[in-house]
Coordinates of C-alpha atoms in Angstrom, one line a residue:
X1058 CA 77.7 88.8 86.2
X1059 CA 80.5 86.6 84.5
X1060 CA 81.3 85.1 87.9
X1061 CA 77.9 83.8 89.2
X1062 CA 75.8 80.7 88.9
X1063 CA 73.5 82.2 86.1
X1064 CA 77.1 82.5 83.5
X1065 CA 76.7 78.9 82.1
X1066 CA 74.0 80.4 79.9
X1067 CA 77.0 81.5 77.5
X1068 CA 77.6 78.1 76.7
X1069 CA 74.9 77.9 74.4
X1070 CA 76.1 80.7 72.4
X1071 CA 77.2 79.4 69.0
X1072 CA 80.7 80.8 67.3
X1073 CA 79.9 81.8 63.9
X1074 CA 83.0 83.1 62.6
X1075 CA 83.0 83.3 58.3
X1076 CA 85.5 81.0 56.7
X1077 CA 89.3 83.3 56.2
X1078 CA 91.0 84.0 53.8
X1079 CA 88.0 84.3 51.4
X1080 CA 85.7 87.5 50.0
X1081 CA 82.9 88.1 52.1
X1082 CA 79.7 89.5 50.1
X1083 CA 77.0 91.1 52.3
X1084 CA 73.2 91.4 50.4
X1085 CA 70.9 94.1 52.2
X1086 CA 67.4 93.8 50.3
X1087 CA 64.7 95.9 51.2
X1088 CA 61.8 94.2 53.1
X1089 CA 57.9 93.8 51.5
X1090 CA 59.6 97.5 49.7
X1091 CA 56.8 96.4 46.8
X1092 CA 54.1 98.1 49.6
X1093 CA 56.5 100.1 50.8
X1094 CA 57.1 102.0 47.4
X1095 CA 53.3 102.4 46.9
X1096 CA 52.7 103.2 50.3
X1097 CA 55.0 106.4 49.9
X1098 CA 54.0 107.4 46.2
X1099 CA 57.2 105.9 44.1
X1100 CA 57.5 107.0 40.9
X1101 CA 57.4 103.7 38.2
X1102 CA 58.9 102.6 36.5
X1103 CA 62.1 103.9 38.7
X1104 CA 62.2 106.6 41.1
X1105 CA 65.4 108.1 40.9
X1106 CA 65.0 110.1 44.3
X1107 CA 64.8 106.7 46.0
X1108 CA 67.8 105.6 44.2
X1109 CA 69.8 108.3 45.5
X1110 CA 69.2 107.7 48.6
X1111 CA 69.3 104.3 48.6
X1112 CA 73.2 105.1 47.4
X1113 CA 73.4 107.8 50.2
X1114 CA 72.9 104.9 52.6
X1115 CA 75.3 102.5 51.0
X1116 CA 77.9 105.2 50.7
X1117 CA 77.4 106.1 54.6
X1118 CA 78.1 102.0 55.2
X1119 CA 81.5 102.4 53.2
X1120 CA 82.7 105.5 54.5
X1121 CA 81.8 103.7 58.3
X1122 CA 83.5 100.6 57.1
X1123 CA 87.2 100.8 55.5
X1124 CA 87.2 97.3 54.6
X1125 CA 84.5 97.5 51.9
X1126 CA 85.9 97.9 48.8
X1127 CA 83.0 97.9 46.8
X1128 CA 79.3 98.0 46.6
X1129 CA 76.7 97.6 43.4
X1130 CA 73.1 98.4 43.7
X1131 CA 69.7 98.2 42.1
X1132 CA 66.3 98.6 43.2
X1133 CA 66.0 98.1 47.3
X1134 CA 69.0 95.9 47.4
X1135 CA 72.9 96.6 47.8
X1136 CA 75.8 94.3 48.1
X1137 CA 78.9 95.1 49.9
X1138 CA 82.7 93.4 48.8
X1139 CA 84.3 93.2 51.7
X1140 CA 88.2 93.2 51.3
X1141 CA 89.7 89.5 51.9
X1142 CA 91.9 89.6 54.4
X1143 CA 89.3 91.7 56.7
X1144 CA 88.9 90.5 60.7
X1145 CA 86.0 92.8 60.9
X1146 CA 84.7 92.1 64.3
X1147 CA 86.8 88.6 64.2
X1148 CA 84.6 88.0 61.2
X1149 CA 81.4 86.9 63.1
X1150 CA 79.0 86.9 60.7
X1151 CA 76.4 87.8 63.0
X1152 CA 78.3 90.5 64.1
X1153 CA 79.0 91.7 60.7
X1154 CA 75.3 91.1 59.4
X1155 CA 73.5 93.0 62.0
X1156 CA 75.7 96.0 62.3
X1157 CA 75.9 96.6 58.8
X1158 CA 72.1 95.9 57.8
X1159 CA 71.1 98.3 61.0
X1160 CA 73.6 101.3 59.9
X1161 CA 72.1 100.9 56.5
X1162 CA 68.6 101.6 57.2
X1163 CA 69.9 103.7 59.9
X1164 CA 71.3 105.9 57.6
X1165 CA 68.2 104.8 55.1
X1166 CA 66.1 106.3 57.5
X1167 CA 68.2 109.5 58.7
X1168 CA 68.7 110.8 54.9
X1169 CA 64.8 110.1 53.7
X1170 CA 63.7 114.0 54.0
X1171 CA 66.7 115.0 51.9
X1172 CA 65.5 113.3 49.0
X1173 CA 61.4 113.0 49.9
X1174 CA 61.2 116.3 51.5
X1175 CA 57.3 116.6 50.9
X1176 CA 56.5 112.6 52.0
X1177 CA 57.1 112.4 55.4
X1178 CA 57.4 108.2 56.1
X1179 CA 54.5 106.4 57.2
X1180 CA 55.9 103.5 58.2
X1181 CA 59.5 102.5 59.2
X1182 CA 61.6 101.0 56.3
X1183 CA 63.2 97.3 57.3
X1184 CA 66.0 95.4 55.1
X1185 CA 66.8 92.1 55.7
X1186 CA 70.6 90.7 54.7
X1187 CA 72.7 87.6 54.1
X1188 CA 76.7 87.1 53.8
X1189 CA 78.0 84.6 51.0
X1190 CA 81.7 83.8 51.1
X1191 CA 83.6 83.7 47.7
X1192 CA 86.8 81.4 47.1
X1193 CA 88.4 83.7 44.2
X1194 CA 88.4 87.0 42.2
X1195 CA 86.8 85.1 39.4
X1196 CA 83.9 84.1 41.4
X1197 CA 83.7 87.6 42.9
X1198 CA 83.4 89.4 39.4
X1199 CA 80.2 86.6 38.3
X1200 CA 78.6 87.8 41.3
X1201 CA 78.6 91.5 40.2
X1202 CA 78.3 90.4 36.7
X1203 CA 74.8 88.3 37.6
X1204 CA 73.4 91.3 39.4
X1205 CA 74.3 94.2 36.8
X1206 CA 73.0 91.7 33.9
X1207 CA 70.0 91.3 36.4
X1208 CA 69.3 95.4 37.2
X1209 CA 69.4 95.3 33.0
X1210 CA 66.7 92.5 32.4
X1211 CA 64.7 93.6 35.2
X1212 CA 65.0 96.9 34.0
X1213 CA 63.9 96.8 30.2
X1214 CA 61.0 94.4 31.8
X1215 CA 59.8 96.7 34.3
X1216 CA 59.6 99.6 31.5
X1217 CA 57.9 98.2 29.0
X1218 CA 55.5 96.6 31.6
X1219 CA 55.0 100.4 33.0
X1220 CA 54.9 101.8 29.5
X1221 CA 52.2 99.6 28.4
X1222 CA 50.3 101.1 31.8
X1223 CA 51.1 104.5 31.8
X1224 CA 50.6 105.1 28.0
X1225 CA 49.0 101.5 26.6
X1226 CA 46.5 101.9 28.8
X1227 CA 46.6 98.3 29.6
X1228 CA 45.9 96.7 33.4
X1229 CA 48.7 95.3 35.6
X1230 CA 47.7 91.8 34.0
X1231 CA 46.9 92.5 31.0
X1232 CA 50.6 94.3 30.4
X1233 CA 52.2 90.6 32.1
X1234 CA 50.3 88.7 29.3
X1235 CA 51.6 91.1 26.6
X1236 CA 55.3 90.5 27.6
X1237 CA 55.0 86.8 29.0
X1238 CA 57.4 85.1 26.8
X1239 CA 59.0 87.8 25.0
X1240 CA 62.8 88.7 24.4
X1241 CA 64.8 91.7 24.4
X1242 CA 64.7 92.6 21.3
X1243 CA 61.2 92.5 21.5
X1244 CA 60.9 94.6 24.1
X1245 CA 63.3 97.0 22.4
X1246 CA 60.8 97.3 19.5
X1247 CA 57.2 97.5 21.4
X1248 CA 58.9 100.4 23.5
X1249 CA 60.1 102.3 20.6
X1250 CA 57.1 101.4 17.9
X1251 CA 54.3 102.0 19.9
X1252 CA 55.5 104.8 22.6
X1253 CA 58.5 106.2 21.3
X1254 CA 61.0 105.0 23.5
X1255 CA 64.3 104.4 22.9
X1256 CA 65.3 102.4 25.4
X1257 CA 69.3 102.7 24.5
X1258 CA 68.8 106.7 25.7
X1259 CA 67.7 105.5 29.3
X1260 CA 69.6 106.9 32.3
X1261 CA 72.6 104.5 32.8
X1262 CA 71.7 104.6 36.2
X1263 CA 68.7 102.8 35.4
X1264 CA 70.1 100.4 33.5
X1265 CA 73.4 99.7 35.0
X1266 CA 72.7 100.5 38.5
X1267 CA 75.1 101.9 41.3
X1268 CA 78.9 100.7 41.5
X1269 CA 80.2 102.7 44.7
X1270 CA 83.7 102.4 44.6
X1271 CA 86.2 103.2 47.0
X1272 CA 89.4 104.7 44.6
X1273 CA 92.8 105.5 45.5
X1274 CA 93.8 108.9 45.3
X1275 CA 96.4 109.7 43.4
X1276 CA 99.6 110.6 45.5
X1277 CA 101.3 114.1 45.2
X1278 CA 104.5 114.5 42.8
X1279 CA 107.7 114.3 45.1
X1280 CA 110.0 117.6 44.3
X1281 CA 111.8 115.9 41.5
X1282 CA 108.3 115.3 39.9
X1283 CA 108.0 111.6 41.1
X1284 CA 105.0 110.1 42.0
X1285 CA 105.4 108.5 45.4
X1286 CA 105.2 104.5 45.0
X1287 CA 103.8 102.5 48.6
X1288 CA 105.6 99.3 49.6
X1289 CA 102.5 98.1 51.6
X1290 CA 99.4 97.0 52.1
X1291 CA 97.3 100.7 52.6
X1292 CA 93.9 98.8 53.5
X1293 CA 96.3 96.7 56.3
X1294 CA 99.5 97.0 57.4
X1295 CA 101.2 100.1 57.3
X1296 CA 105.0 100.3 56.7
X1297 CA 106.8 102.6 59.1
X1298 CA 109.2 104.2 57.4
X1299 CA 106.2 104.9 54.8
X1300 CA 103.6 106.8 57.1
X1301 CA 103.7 109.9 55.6
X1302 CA 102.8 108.5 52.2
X1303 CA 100.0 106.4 53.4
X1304 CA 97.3 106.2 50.3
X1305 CA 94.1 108.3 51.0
X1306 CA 91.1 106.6 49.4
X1307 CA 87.8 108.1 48.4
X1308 CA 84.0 106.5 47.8
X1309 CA 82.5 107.6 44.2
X1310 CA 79.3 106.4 43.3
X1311 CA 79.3 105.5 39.5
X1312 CA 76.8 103.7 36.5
X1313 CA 79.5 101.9 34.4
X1314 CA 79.2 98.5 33.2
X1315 CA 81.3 95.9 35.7
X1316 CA 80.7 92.9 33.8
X1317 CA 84.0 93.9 31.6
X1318 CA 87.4 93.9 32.4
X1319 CA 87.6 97.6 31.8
X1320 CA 86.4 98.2 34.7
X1321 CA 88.3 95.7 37.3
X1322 CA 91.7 96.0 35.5
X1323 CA 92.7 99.5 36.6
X1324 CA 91.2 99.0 40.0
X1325 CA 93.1 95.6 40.7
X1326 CA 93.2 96.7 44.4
X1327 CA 89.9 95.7 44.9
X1328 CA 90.7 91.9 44.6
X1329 CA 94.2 92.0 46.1
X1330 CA 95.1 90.3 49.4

């Protein structure tokens, strides 16, 4: 078909490749998943069933894809660290985009039963996504920072808002007029002097969110008790005379706080070229 008359119709395909040499951070967000999470019986204030599968799905995506290094999420959204010297599909962000928002709620889809074994879905599940391009490592980490210090202030809103429900007995807008200007440390207090909360003892998970990391495994001692030290690039370039000690990587899903260094400066092969 490349030959004929009709092939001038390419010509009005745009290139869209994503500036190099920078991070590339893909958002998936799930789509109207306010109706979607009645619709199928979620649990409020958090459903941890559909967290775990929402981190099923992202952990699916990074085992698929080598060159994410990282992935945080909160609710019905997850964003994925790409490494930044990646020529994923020449870096076509609509290449990129559609591939990974499909395999997500592919995978979304695929691992529902596992986790809702009793809810069968009513509806398919959509999740739209967008890719932002970051300069530096600096930039990269007040990304994550801004959406774990989100998950926390949406958190602590949306469990006093359901606590004044579920046990204030309080209407939907009744419960946004008691918390409409308040602080944190206000909501601290009504949660713990009216319904015995403590909001401190909260699964981290909850508060923190998902980090799904992909970590280097540790290489095996050499005979003389050395651990073996690479001299390359093991998300890139591969240095033949070092094949056989290629790092092997692994995806764990974790609730830590990322907003520190303590987290960043042992895993500085996130961020490296």
């Amino acid at each position: 078909m490349a030959g004929t008359k009709f092939a001038y119709v390419r010509n009005f395909e745009l290139p869209d490749p994503l500036l190099p040499d920078t991070y590339l951070v893909c958002r998936l967000d799930g789509h109207s998943f306010h109706r979607f999470s009645d619709e199928h019986g979620f649990a409020k204030p958090n459903d941890e069933r559909a967290l775990q599968l929402m981190d099923h799905a992202a952990k699916s995506v990074m085992i698929e894809f080598k060159d994410i290094m990282l992935a945080f999420g909160e609710s019905d959204e997850f964003s994925f660290l790409f490494r930044k010297l990646t020529n994923l599909y020449n870096r076509r962000q609509s290449k990129i985009l559609t591939t990974l928002t499909s395999y997500f709620t592919s995978c979304y889809v695929l691992y529902w039963s596992q986790y809702f074994p009793d809810t069968p879905l009513r509806y398919p599940p959509s999740f739209d996504g967008r890719i932002v391009v970051y300069p530096t490592e600096r930039a990269i980490r007040d990304y994550f920072s801004w959406r774990q210090a989100d998950t926390h202030i949406n958190n602590l809103y949306n469990t006093t808002f359901w606590a004044l429900i579920q046990k204030g007995g309080q209407t939907a807008t009744e419960a946004h007029v008691t918390l409409k200007g308040t602080v944190s440390a206000t909501k601290h207090e009504m949660l713990f002097s009216r319904f015995g909360i403590n909001y401190n003892e909260i699964s981290e998970r909850f508060k923190k969110g998902s980090v799904i990391v992909r970590e280097i495994v540790a290489p095996e001692s050499s005979d003389k008790g050395e651990k073996l030290e690479p001299s390359f690039d093991p998300f890139h370039q591969q240095c033949p005379k070092a094949k056989k000690n290629k790092l092997e990587t692994t995806v764990e899903v974790l609730h830590c706080d990322i907003i520190g260094g303590e987290f960043w400066l042992p895993r500085r092969h996130l961020l490296e070229n």
